[in-house]
Coordinates of N, CA and C in Angstrom, one line a residue:
X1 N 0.8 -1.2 0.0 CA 0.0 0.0 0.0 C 0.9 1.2 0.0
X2 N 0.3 2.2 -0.9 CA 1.3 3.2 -0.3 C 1.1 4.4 0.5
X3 N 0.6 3.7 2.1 CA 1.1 4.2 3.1 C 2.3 3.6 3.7
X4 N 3.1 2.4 3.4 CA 4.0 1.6 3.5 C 5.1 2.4 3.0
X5 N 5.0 3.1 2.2 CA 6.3 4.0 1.4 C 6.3 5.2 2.0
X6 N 5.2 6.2 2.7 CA 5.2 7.1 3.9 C 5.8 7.3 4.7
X7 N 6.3 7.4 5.4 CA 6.7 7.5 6.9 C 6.8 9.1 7.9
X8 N 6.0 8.9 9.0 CA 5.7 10.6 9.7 C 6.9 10.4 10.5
X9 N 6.6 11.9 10.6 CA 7.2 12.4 10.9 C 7.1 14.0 12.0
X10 N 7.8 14.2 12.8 CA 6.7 16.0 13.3 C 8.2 16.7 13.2
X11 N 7.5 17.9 13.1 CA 8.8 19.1 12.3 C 7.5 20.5 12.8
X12 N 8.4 21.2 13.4 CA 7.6 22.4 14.1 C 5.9 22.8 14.6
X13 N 6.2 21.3 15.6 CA 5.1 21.0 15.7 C 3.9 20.5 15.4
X14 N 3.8 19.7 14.0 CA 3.0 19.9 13.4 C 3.7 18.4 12.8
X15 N 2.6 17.3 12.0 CA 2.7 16.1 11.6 C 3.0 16.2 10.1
X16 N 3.8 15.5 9.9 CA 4.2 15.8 8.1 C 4.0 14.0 7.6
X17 N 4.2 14.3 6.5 CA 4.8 12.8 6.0 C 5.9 12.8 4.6
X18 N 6.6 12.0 4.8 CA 7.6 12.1 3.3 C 7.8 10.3 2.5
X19 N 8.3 10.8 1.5 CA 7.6 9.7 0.9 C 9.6 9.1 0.4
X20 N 9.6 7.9 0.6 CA 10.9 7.5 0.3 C 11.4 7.4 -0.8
X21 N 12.9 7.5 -0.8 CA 13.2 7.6 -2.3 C 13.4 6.3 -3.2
X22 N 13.7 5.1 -2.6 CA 13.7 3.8 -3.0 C 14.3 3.3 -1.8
X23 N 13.2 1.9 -2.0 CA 13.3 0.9 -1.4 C 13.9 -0.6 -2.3
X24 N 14.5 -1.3 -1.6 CA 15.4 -2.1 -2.5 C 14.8 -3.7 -1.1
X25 N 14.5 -4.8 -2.0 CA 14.4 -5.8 -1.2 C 15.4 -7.0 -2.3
X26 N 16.0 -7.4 -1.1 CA 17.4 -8.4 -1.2 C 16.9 -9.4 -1.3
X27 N 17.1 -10.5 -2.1 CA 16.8 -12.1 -2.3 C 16.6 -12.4 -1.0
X28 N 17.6 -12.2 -0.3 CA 17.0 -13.2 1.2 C 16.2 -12.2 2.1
X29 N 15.3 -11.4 1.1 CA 14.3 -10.5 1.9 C 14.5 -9.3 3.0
X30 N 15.9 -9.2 3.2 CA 16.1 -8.0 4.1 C 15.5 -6.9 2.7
X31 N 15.6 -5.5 3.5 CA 14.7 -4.2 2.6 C 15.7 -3.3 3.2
X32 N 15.9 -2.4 2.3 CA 17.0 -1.3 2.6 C 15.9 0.3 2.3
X33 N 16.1 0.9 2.7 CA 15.8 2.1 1.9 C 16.7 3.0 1.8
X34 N 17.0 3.9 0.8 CA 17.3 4.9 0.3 C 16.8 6.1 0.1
X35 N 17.8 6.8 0.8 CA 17.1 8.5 1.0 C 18.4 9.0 0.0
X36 N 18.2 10.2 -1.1 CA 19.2 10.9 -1.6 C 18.6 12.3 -1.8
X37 N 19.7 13.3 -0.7 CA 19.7 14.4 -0.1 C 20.3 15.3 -1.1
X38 N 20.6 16.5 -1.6 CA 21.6 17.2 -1.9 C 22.4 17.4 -0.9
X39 N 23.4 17.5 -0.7 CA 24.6 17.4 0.0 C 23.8 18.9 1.2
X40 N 24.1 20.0 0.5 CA 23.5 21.4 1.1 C 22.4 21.5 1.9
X41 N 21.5 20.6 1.7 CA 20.1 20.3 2.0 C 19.7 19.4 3.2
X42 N 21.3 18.8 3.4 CA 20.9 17.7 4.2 C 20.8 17.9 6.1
X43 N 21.5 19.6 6.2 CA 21.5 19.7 7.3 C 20.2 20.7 8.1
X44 N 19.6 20.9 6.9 CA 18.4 21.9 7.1 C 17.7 20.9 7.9
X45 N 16.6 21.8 8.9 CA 15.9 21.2 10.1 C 14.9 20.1 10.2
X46 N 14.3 20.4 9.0 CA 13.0 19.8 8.4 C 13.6 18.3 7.6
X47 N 14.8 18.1 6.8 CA 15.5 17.0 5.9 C 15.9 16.4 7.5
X48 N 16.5 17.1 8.3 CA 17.7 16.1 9.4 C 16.5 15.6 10.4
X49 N 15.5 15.8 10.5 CA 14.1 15.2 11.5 C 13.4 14.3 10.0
X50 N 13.3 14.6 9.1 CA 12.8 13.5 8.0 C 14.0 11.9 7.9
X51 N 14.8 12.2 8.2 CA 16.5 11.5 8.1 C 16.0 10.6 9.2
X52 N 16.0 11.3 10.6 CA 15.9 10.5 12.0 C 15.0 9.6 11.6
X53 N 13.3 10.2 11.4 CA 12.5 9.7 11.4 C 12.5 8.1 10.4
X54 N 13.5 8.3 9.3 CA 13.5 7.0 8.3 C 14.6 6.2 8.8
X55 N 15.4 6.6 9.5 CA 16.3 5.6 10.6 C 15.4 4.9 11.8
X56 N 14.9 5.8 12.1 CA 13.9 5.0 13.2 C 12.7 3.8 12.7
X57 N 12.6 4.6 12.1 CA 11.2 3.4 10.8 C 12.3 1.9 10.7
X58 N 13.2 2.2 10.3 CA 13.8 0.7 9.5 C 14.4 0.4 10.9
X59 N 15.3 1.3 11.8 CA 15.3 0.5 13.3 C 14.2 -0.9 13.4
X60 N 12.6 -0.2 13.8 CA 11.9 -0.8 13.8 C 11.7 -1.7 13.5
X61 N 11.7 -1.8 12.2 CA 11.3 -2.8 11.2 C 12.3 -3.8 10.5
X62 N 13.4 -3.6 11.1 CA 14.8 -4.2 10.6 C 15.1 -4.5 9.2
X63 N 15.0 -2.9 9.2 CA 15.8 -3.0 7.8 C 16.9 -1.7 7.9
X64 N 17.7 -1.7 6.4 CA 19.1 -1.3 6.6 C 18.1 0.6 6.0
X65 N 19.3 1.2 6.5 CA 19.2 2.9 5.6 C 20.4 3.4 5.5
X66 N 20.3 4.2 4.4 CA 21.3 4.7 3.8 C 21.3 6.3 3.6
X67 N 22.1 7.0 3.3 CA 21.5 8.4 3.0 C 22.6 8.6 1.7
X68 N 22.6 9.4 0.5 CA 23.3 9.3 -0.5 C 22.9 11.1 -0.8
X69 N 24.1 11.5 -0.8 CA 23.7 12.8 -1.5 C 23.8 13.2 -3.1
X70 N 23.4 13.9 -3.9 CA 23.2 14.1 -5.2 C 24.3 13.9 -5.9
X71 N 25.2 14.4 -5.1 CA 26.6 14.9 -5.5 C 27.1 13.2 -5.9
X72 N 26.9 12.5 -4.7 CA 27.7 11.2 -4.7 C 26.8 10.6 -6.2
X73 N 25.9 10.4 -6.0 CA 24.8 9.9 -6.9 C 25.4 10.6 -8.5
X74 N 25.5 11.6 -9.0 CA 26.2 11.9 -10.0 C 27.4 11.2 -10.3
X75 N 28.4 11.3 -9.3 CA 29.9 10.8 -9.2 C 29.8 9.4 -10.3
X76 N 28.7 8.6 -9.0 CA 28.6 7.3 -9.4 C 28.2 6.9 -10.6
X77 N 26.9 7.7 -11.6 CA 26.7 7.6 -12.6 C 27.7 7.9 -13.5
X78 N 28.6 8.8 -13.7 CA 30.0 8.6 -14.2 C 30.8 7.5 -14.4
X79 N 30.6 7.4 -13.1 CA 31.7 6.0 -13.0 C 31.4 4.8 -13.8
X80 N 30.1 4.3 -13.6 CA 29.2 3.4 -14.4 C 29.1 3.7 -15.5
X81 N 29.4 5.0 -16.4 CA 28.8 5.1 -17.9 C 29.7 4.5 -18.8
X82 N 28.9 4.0 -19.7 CA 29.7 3.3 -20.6 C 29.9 4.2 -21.8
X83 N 29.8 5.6 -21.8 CA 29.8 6.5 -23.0 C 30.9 7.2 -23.5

């Protein structure tokens, strides 16, 4: 369902929700999620309580998280291109 892909969150008082950036499930069924931040962006109030909040989710639920910033995510596409 996709309130399964949601996860709340509160940010100045008030209840939010954000929606993840990919979720990846491994043959032997562990689930990871992936959050990718712009590097600048990531320390702003509102991203760094959306961050906790998807660390705490997969805590819970035992699965792995990751956080990847834009920057890195470009790099990598580089690296991989075959062009």
């Amino acid at each position: 369902s996709l309130e399964e892909y949601c996860i709340k969150y509160e940010c100045d008082d008030k209840i939010r929700y954000t929606r993840i950036d990919f979720l990846i499930t491994y043959a032997n069924n562990i689930k990871k999620i992936i959050e990718i931040k712009p590097k600048g962006l990531q320390n702003y109030k509102n991203n760094k309580q959306k961050i906790e909040a998807m660390k705490k989710h997969c805590e819970d639920n035992q699965m792995l998280f990751e956080v990847f910033s834009l920057e890195e995510i470009e790099n990598y596409e580089r690296f991989i291109s075959f062009n």
